[in-house]
PDB file of C-alpha atoms and ligand atoms in Angstrom:
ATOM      1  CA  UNK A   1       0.000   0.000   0.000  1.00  0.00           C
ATOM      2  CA  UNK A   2       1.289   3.508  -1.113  1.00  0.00           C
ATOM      3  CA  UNK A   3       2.044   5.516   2.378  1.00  0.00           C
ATOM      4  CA  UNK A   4       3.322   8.860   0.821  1.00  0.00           C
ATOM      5  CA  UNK A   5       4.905  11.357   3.448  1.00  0.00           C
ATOM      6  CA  UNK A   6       6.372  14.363   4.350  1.00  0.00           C
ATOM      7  CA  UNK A   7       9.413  15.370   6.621  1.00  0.00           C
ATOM      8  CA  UNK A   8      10.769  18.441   7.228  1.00  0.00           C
ATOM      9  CA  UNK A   9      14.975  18.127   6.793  1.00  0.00           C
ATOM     10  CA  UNK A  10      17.016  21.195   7.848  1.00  0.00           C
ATOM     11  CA  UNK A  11      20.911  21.197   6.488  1.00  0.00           C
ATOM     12  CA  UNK A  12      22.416  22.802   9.555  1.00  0.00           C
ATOM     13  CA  UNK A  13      24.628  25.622   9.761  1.00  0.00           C
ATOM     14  CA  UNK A  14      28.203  23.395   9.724  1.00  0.00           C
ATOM     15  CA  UNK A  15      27.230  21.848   6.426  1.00  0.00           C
ATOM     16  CA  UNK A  16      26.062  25.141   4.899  1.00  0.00           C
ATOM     17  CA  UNK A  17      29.385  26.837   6.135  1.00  0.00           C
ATOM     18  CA  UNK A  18      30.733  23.966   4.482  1.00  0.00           C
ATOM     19  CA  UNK A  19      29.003  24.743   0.854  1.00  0.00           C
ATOM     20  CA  UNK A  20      27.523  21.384   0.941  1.00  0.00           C
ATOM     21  CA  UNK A  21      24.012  21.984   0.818  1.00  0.00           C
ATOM     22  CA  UNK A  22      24.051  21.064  -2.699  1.00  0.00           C
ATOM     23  CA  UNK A  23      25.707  18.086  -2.370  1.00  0.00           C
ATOM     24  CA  UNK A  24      23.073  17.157   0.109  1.00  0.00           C
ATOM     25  CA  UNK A  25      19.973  17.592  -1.832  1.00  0.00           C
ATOM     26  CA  UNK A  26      21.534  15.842  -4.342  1.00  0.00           C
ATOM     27  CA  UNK A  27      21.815  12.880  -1.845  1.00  0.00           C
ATOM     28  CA  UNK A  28      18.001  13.339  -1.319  1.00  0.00           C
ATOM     29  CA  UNK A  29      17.242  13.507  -4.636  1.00  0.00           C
ATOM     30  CA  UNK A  30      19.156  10.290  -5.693  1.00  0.00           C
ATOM     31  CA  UNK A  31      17.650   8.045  -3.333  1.00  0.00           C
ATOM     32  CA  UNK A  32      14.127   9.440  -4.791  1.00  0.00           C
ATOM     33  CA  UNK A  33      13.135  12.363  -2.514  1.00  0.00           C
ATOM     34  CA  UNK A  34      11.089  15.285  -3.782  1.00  0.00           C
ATOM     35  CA  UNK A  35      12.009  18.322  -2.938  1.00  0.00           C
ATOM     36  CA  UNK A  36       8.762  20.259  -2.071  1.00  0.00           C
ATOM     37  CA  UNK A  37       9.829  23.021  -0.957  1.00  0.00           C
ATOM     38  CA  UNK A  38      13.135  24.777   0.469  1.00  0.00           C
ATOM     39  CA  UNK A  39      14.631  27.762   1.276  1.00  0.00           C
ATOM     40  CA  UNK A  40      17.618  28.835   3.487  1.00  0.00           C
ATOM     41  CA  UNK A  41      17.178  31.612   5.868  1.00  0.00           C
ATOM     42  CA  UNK A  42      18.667  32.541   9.308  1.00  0.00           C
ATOM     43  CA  UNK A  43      16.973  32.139  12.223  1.00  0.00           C
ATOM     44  CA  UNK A  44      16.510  33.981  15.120  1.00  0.00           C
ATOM     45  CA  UNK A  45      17.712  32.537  19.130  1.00  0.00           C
ATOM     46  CA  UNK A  46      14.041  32.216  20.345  1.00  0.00           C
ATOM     47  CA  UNK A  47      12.789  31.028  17.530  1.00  0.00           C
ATOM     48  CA  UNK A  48      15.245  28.010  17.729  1.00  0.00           C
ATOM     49  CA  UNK A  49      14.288  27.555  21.563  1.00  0.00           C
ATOM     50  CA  UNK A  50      10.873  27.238  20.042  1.00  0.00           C
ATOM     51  CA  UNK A  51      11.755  24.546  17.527  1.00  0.00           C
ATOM     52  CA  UNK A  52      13.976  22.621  20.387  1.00  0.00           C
ATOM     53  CA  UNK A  53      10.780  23.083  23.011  1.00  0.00           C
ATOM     54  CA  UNK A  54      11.479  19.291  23.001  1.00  0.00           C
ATOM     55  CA  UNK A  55      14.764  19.408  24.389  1.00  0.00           C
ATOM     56  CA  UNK A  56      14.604  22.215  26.901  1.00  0.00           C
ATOM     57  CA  UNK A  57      15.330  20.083  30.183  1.00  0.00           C
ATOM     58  CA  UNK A  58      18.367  18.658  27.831  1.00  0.00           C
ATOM     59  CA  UNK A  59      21.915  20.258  29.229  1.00  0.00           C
ATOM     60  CA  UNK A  60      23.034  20.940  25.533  1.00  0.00           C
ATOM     61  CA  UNK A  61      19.663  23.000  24.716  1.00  0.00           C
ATOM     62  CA  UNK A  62      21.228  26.213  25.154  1.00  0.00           C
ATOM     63  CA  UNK A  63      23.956  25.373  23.336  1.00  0.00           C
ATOM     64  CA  UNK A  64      21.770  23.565  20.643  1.00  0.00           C
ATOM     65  CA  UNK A  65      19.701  26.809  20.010  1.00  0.00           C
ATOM     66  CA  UNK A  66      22.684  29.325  19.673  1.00  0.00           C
ATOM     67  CA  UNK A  67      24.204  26.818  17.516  1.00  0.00           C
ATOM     68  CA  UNK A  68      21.266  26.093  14.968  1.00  0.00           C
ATOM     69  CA  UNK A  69      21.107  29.784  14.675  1.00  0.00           C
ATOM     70  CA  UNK A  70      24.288  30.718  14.170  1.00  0.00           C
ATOM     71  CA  UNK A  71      24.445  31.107  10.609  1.00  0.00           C
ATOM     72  CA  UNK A  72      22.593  29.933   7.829  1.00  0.00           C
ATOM     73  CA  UNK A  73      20.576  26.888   6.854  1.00  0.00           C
ATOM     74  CA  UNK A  74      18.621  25.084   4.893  1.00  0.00           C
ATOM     75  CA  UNK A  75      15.291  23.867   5.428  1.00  0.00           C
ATOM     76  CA  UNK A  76      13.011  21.555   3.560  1.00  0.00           C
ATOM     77  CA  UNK A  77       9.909  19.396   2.986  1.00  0.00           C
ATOM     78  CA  UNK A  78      10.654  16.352   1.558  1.00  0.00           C
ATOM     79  CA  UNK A  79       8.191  13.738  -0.002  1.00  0.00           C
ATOM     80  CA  UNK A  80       8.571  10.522  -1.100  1.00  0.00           C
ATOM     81  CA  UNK A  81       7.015   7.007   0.407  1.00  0.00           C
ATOM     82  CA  UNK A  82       7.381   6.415   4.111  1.00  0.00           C
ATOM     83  CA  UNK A  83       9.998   9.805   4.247  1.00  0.00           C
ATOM     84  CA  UNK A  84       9.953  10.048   7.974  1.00  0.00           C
ATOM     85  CA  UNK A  85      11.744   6.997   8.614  1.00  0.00           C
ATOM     86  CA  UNK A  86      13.398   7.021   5.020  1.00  0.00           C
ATOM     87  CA  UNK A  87      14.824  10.348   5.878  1.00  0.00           C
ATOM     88  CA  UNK A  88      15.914   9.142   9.496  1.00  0.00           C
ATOM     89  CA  UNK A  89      17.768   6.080   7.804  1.00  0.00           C
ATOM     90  CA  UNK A  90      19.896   9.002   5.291  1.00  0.00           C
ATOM     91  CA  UNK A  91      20.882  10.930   8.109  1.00  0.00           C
ATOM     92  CA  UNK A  92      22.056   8.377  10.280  1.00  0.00           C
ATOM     93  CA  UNK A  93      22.883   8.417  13.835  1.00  0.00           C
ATOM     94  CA  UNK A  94      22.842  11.697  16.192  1.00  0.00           C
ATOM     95  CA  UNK A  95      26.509  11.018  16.798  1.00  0.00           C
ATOM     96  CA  UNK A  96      28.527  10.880  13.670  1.00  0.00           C
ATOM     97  CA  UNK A  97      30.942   8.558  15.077  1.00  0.00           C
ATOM     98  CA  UNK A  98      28.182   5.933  15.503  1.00  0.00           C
ATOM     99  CA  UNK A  99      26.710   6.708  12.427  1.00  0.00           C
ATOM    100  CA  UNK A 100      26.817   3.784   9.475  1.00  0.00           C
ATOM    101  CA  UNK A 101      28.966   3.988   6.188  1.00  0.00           C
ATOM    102  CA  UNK A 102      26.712   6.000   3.371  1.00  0.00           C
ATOM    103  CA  UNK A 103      24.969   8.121   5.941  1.00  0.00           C
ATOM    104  CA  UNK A 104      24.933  11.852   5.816  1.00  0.00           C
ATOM    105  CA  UNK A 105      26.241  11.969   9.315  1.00  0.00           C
ATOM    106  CA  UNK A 106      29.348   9.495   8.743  1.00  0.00           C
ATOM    107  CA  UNK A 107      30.169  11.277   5.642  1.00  0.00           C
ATOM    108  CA  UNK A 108      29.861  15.464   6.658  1.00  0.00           C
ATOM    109  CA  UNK A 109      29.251  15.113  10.594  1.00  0.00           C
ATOM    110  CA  UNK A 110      32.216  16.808  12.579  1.00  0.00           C
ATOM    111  CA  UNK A 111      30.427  16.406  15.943  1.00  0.00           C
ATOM    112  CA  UNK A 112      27.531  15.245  18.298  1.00  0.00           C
ATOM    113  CA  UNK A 113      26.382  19.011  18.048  1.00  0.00           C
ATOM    114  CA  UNK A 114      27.488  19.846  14.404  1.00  0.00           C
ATOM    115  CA  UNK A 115      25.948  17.237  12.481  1.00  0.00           C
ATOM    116  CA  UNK A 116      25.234  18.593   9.429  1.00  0.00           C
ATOM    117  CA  UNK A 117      21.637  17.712   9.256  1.00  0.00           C
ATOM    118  CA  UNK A 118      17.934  17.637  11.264  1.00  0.00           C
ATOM    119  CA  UNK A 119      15.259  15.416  10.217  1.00  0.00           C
ATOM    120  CA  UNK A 120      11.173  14.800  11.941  1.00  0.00           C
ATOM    121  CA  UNK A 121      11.620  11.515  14.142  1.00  0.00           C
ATOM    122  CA  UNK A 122       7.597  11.150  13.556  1.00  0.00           C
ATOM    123  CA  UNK A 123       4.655  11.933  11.618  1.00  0.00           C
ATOM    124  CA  UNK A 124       3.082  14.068  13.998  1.00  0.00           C
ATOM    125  CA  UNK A 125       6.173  15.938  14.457  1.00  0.00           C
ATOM    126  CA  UNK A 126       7.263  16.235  10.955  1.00  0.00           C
ATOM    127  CA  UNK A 127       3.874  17.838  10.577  1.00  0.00           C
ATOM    128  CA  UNK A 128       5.091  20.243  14.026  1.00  0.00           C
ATOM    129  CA  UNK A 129       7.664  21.315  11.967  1.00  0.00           C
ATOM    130  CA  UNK A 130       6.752  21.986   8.579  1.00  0.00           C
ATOM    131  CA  UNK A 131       4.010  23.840   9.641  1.00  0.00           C
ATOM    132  CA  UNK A 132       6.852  25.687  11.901  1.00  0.00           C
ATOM    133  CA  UNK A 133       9.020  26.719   9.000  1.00  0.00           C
ATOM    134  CA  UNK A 134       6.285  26.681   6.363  1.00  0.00           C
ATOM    135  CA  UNK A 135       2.880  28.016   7.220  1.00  0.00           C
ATOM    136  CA  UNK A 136       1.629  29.455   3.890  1.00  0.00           C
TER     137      UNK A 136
HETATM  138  P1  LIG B   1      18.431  13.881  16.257  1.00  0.00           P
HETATM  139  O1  LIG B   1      18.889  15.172  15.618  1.00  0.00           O
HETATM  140  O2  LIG B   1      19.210  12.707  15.748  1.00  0.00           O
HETATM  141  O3  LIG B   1      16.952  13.679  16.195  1.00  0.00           O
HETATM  142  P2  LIG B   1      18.035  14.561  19.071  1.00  0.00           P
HETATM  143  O4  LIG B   1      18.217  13.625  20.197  1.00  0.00           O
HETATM  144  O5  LIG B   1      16.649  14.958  18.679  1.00  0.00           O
HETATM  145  O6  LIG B   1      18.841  13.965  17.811  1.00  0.00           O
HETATM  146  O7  LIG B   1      18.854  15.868  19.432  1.00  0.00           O
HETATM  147  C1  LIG B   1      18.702  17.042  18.683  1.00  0.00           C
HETATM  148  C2  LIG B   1      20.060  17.605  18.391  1.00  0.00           C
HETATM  149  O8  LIG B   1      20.669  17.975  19.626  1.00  0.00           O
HETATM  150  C3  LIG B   1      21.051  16.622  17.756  1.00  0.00           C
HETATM  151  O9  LIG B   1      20.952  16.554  16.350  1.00  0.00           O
HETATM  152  C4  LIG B   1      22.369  17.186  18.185  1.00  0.00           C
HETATM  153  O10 LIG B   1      22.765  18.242  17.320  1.00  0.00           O
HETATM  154  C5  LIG B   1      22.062  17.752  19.541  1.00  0.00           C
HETATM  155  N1  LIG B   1      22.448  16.806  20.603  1.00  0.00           N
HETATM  156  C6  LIG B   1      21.827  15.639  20.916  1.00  0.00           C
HETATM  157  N2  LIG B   1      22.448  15.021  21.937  1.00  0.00           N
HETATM  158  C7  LIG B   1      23.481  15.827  22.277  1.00  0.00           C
HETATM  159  C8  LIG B   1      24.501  15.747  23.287  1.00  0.00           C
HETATM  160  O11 LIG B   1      24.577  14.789  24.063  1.00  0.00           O
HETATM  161  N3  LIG B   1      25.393  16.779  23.320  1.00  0.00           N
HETATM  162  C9  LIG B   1      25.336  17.826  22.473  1.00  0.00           C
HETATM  163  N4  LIG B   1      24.397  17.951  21.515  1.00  0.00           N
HETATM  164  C10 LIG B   1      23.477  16.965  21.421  1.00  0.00           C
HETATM  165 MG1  LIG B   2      15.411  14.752  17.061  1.00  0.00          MG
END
């Protein structure tokens, strides 16, 4: 049975520092996500505190939100058949060092904190976050 999604992916500042943002989508793209929509903006402190609400007992959310906005990044919807987990398979692990061979996160992740990209763990929450960074 066809179970189309969407997740919201954001390329984070380290990889976009890095000019490989491009390189990226083109990872997407390959392995058969749409791109829906994208754009790269900067974004404020308290609006990253509101994206991390999640994570706000966490020690490293303070550092977390000054990091994401720090600079520049990417975000997107992508669509393709069961994207959430698809997506979350891509990335690979939080920590780059644990992260397997052909993942995003093995191949551009310098760190637990700079790991070049985000991606929705869930449905629901991909839906959080689009609707976050895309309301229109
Ligand atoms: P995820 O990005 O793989 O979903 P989460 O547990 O949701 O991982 O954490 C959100 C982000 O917070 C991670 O991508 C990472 O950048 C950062 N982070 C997670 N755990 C740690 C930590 O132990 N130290 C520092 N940063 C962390
Ligand atoms: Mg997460």
């Amino acid at each position: 049975m066809s179970n189309l999604e969407q997740t919201l992916s954001i390329i984070k500042p380290d990889a976009v520092e890095r000019n490989l943002d491009r390189e990226i989508k083109e990872i997407f793209t390959h392995k058969g996500f749409n791109i829906v929509k994208e754009k790269k903006i900067q974004i404020t402190k308290p609006e990253a505190e509101q994206f991390y609400k999640v994570h706000e007992t966490k020690p490293f959310y303070n550092d977390l939100c000054a990091y994401l906005s720090s600079g520049p990044i990417v975000v997107m919807i992508l669509e393709k058949e069961n994207a959430v987990l698809a997506n979350r398979e891509i990335m690979g692990a939080t920590n780059p060092k644990e992260a397997k061979e052909g993942t995003i996160r093995k191949k551009f992740g310098i760190s637990i904190d700079k790991n070049s990209v985000h991606g929705s763990d869930s449905v629901d929450n991909a839906k959080i976050e689009i609707n976050f960074f895309f309301k229109d």
